XYZ file of C-alpha atoms in Angstrom:
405
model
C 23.994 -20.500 -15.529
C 20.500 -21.574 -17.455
C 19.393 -18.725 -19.868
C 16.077 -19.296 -18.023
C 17.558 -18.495 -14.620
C 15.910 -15.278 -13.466
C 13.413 -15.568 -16.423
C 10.033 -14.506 -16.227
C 7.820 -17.515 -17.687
C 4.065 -17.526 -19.083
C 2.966 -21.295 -19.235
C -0.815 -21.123 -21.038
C -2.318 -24.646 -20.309
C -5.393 -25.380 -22.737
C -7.432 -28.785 -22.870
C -6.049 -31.975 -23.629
C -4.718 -35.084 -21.702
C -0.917 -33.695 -22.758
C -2.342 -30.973 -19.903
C -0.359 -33.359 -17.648
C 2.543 -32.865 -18.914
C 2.763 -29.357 -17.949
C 2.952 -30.004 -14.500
C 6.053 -31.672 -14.813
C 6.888 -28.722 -17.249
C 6.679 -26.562 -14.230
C 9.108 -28.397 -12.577
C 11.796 -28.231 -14.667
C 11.201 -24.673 -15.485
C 12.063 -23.601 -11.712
C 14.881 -25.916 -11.682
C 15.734 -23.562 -14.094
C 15.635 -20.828 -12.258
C 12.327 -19.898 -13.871
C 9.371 -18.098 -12.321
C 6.170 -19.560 -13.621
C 2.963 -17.819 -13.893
C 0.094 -19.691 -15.211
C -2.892 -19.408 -16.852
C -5.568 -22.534 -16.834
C -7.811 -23.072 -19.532
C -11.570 -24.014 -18.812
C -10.579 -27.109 -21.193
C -6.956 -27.446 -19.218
C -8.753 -27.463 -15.644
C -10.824 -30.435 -17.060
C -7.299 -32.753 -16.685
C -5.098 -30.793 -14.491
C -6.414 -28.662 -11.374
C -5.561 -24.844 -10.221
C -4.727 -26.589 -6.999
C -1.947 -28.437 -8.652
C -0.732 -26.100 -10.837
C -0.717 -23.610 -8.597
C 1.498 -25.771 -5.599
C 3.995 -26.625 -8.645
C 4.574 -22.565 -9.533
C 3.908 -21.022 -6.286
C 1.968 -18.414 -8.034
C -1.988 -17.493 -8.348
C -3.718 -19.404 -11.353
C -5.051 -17.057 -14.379
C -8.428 -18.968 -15.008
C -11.005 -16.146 -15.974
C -11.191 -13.244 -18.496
C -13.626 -11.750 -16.347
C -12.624 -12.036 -12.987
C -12.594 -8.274 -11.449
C -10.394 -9.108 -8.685
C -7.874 -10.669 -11.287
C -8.319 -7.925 -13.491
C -7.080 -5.250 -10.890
C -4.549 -7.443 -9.384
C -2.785 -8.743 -12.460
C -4.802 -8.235 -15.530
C -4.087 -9.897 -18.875
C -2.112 -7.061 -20.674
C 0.331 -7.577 -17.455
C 0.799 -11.085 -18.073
C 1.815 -10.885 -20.847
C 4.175 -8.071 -20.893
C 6.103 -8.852 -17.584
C 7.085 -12.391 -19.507
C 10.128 -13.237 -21.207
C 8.397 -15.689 -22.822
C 5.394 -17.213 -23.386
C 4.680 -21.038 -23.553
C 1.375 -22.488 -24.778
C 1.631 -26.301 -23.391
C -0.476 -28.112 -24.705
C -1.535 -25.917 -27.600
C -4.616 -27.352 -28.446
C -6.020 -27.123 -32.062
C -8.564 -24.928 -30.939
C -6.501 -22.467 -29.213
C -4.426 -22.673 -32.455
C -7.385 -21.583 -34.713
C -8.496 -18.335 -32.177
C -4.580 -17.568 -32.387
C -4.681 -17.733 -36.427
C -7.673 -15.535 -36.571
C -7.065 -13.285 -33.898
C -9.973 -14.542 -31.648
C -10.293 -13.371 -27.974
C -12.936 -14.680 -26.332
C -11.447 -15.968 -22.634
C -8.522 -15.269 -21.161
C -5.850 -17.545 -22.680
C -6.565 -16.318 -26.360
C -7.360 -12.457 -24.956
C -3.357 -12.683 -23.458
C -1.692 -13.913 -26.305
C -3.786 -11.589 -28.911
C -1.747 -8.685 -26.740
C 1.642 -10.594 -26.870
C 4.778 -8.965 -28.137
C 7.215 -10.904 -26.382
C 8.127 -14.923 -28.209
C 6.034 -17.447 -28.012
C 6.307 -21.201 -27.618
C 3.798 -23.310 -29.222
C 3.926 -26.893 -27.972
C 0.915 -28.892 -30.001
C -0.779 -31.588 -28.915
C -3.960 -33.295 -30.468
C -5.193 -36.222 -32.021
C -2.867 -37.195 -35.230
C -6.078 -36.802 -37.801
C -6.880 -33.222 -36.286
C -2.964 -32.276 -36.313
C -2.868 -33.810 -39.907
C -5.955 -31.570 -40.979
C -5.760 -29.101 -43.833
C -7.616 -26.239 -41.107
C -4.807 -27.029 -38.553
C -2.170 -27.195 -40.984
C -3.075 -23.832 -42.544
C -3.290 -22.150 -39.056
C -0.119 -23.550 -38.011
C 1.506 -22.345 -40.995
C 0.400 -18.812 -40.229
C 1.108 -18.727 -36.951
C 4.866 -19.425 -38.065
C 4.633 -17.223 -40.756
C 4.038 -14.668 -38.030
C 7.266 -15.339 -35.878
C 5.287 -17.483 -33.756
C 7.956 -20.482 -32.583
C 6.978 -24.397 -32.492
C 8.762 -27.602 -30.819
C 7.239 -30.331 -31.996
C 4.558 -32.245 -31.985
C 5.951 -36.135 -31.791
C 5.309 -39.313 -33.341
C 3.878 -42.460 -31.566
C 0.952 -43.496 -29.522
C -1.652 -41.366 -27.949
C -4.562 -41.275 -25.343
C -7.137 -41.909 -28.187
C -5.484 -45.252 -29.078
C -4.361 -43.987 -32.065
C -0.620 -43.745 -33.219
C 0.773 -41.127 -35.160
C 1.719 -37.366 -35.807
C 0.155 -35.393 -32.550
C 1.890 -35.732 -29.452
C 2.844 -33.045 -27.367
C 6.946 -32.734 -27.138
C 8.510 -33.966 -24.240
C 9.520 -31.824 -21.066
C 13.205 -31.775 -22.127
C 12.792 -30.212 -25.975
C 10.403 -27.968 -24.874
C 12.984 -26.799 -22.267
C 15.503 -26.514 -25.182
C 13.697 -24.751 -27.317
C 13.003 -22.394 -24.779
C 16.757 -22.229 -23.880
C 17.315 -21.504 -26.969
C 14.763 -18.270 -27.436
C 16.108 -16.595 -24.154
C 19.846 -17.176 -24.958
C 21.608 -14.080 -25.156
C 22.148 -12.721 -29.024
C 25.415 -12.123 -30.088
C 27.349 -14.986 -29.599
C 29.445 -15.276 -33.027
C 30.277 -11.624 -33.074
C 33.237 -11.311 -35.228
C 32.683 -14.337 -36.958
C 32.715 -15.064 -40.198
C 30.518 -18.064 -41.774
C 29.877 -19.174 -45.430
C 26.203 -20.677 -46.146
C 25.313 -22.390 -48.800
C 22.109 -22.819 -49.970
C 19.227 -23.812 -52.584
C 19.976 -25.949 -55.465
C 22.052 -25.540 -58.282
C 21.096 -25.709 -62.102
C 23.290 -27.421 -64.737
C 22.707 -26.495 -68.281
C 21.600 -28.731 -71.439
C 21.084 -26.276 -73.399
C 20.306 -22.242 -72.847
C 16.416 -23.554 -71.570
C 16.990 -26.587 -70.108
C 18.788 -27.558 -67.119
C 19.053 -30.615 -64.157
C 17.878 -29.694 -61.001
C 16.288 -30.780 -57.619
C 13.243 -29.826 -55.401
C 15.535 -27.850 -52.644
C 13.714 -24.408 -52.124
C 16.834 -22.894 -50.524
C 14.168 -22.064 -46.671
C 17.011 -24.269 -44.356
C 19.869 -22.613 -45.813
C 18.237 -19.266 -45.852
C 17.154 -19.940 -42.208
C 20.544 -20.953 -40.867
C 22.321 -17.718 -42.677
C 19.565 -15.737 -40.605
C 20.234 -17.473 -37.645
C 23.725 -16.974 -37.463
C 23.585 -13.622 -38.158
C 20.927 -12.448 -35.459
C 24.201 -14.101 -33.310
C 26.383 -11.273 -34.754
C 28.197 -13.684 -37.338
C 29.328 -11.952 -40.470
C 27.301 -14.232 -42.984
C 27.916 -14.604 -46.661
C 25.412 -16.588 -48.015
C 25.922 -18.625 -51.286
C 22.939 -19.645 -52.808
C 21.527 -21.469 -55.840
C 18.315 -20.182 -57.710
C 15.814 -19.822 -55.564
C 12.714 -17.804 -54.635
C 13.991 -16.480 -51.158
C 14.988 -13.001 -50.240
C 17.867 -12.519 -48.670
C 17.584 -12.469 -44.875
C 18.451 -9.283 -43.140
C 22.530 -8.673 -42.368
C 23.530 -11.179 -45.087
C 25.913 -10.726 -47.227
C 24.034 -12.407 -50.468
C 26.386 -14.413 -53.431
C 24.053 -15.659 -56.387
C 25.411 -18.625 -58.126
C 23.899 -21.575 -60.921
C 26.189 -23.840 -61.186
C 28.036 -26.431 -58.766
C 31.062 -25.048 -60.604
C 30.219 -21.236 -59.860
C 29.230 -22.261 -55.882
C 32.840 -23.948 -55.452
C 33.958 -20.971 -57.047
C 32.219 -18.370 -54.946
C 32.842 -20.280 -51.269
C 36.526 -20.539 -52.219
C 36.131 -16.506 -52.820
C 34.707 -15.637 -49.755
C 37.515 -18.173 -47.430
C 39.112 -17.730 -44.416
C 35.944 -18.476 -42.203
C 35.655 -19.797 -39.112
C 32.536 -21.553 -39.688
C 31.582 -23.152 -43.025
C 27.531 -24.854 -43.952
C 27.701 -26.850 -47.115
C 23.327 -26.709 -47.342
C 22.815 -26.375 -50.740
C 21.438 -29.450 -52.782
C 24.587 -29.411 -54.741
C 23.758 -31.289 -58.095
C 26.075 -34.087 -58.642
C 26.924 -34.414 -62.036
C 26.885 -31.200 -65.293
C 26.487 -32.096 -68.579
C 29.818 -31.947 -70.303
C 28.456 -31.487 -74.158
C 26.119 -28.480 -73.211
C 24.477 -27.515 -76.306
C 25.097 -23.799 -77.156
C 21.597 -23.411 -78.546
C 18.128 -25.171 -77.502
C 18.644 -28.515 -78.358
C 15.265 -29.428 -81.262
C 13.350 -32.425 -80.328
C 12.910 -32.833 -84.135
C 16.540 -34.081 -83.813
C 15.664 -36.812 -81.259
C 16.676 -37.321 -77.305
C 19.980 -36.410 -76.658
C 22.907 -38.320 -75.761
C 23.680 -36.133 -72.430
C 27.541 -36.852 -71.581
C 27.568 -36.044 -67.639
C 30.667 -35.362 -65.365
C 30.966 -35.320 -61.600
C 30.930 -31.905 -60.262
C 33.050 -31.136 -57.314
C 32.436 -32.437 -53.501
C 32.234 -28.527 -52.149
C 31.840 -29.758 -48.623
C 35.321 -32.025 -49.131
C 37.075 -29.619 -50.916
C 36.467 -27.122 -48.204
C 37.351 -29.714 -45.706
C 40.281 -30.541 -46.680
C 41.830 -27.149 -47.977
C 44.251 -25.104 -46.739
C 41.947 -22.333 -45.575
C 39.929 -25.005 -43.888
C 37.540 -23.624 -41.309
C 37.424 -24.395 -37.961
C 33.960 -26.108 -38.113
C 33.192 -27.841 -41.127
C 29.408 -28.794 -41.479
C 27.314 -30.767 -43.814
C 24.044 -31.492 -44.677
C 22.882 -35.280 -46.050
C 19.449 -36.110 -47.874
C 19.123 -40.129 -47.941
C 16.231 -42.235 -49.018
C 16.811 -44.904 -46.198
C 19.375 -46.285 -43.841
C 20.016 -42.759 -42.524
C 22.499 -43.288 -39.705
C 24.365 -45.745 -41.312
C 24.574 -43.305 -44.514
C 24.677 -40.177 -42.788
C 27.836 -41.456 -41.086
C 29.394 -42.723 -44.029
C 28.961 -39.595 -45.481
C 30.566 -37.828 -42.480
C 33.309 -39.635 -42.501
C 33.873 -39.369 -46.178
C 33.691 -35.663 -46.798
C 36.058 -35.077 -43.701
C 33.562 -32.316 -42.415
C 33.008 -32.174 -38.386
C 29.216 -32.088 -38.402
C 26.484 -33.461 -40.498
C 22.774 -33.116 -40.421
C 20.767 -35.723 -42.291
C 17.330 -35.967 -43.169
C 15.183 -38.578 -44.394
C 13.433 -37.206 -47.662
C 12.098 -40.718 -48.675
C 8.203 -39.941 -47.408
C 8.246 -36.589 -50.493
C 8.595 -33.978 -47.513
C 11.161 -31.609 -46.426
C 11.863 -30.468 -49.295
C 9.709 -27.477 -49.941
C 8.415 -27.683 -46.315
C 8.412 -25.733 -43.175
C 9.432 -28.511 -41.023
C 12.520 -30.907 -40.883
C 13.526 -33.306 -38.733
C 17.162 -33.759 -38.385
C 19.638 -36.303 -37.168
C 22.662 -34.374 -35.620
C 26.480 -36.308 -36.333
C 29.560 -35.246 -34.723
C 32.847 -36.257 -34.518
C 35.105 -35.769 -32.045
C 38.849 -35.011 -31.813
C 39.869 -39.056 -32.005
C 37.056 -39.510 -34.528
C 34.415 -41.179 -32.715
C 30.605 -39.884 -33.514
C 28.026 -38.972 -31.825
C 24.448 -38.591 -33.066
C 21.249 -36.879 -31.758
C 17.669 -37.087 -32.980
C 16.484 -33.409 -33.074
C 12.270 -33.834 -33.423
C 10.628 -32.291 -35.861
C 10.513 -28.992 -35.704
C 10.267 -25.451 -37.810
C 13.092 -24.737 -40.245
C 13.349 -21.701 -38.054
C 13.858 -23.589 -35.094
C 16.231 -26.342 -36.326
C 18.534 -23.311 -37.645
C 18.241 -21.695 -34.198
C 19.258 -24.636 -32.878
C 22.522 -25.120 -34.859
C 23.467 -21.344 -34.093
C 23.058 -22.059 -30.857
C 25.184 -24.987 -31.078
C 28.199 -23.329 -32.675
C 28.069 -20.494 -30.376
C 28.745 -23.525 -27.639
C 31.449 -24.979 -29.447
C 33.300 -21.895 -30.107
C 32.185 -20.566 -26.743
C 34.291 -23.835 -25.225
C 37.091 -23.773 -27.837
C 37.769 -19.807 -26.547
């Protein structure tokens, strides 16, 4: 059965030509199982019509704040708070800024001011207005808040323009929504290592080599699979990140110390080698700070271990094995080599070549599996929250285990 069978739905349509897309939205949702209550934007009635939208839903439209007759019939703190969740498709950029600044001026912005149950942003607007520094500030907030967003997409829009700024398709907004009203709980009484951030190898006591990771993905996926009831230790690299609620936290520097502390913390059923694990430590480490008056140094480096490998092919191996790949091009083709090469049973790989992800919000992920007579699969998650891409995964291993039971 869908986790949106029986569900209580709140579909907020503002102004844009994606507008159309929510009728099909609609659709899906009560194939679902989904009841749909709507509410119609002055801007969304401009491309899509109460008549429509209400014959798709089989409910009354929500158009107007001040509508007496709504009001005492279903008024907006109702709405809201018979939902399981809400879903703002399209979420205009001006619906985006009231939200940010806690503006309630008609009804849509009035009924998600008094929202405590999730909601589903869905953007859609022209790639220069998406692109903004206004938007992109607002956006930011609204996540910061526990506000959840699937994408928007890349390629051509109404305007003529191509780029950043289309509203998600029908079937990843239906995920992602899936994914909000799945049951919690799923990995109780499992255990799962994280690892996460980068690691720092020594020159000298100052010095070190590093890399840009800023530890949010790993961080997100250890809080992820704990809200599922996994027993989570999280080994992490230096980074600026509390640790998430329920986790069990293991500091580390080193590649050296990280191998060290996941081989502590085995048996596991689930293992996520995140971390931007540095590749190679300096073998002649100097004791004190090295002077400049001396010269450059001659830095003698070393590989450091494969952590992902090791684990995979160890004795205590867990049942899922999963890695994470940052390439500068060729991203299948690499991402699968590298899957194949550590011996893990998942991979997620990025593309880090445009000087994002790192240090982001977002990421945009390539899912690999492999299958029992070593065949892969991959899937093109869009770009989406870090929040949402961990969700995602957690949701995914519950599946897999779920099956495997």
């Amino acid at each position: 059965m869908s986790a949106l069978a029986h569900k209580q739905i709140l579909l907020v349509i503002s102004g844009g030509i994606a507008a159309y897309k929510a009728l099909e939205l609609i659709r899906r949702l009560r194939d679902q199982g989904a009841a749909v209550r709507c509410i119609l934007t002055r801007g969304g009635a401009q491309f899509v019509t109460p008549l429509a939208v209400g014959a798709l839903s089989e409910n009354k439209v929500y158009q107007d704040l001040w509508s007496l007759t709504d009001e005492q019939e279903m008024g907006h703190i109702r709405l809201v708070r018979e939902a399981d969740l809400i879903i703002v498709a399209p979420a205009s950029a001006n619906l985006i800024a009231k939200l940010a600044h806690g503006l309630a001026d008609n009804l849509a912005s009035t009924a998600l001011l008094a929202a405590q149950k999730p909601i589903l942003l869905a953007p859609a607007m022209n790639g220069a207005m998406w692109s903004n520094a206004a938007t992109q500030a607002n956006i930011a907030t609204l996540r910061a808040r526990g506000l959840h967003q699937v994408g928007p997409d890349d390629g051509s829009m109404a305007c003529g323009e191509t780029g950043t700024g289309r509203m998600a398709e029908v079937p990843a907004i239906i995920a992602a929504a899936t994914t909000l009203l799945e049951p919690k709980g799923r990995l109780r009484g499992l255990h799962a290592i994280v690892t996460s951030g980068p690691t720092q190898e020594p020159i000298d006591p100052v010095r070190y080599i590093g890399n840009r990771s800023s530890g949010k993905q790993g961080h997100a996926i250890a809080a992820a699979l704990a809200a599922e009831g996994a027993q989570v230790t999280l080994v992490s690299g230096p980074t600026a990140l509390p640790a998430p609620d329920h986790v069990h936290l293991v500091s580390v520097q080193t590649a050296q110390e990280m191998r060290a502390a996941c081989n502590a913390a085995l048996p596991a059923a689930v293992f996520i080698g995140c971390a931007a694990v540095a590749d190679w430590h300096v073998v002649n480490a100097g004791a004190t700070k090295l002077k400049k008056d001396n010269g450059a140094p001659q830095l003698v480096l070393a590989p450091n271990p494969d952590i992902v490998a090791t684990i995979a092919a160890g004795q205590q191996r867990p049942e899922l094995v999963i890695g994470f790949a940052a390439e500068t091009g060729n991203l299948a083709t690499q991402a699968t080599a590298k899957l194949q090469r550590k011996g893990c049973d998942w991979l997620l790989a990025n593309d880090v070549s445009n000087g994002q992800v790192f240090g982001d919000d977002d990421n945009e992920i390539l899912f690999l599996t492999r299958d029992k007579t070593g065949v892969v699969n991959s899937t093109a998650w869009p770009r989406q929250s870090k929040t949402a891409v961990a969700a995602q995964l957690a949701a995914a291993i519950a599946l897999h285990f779920k099956k495997s039971s």
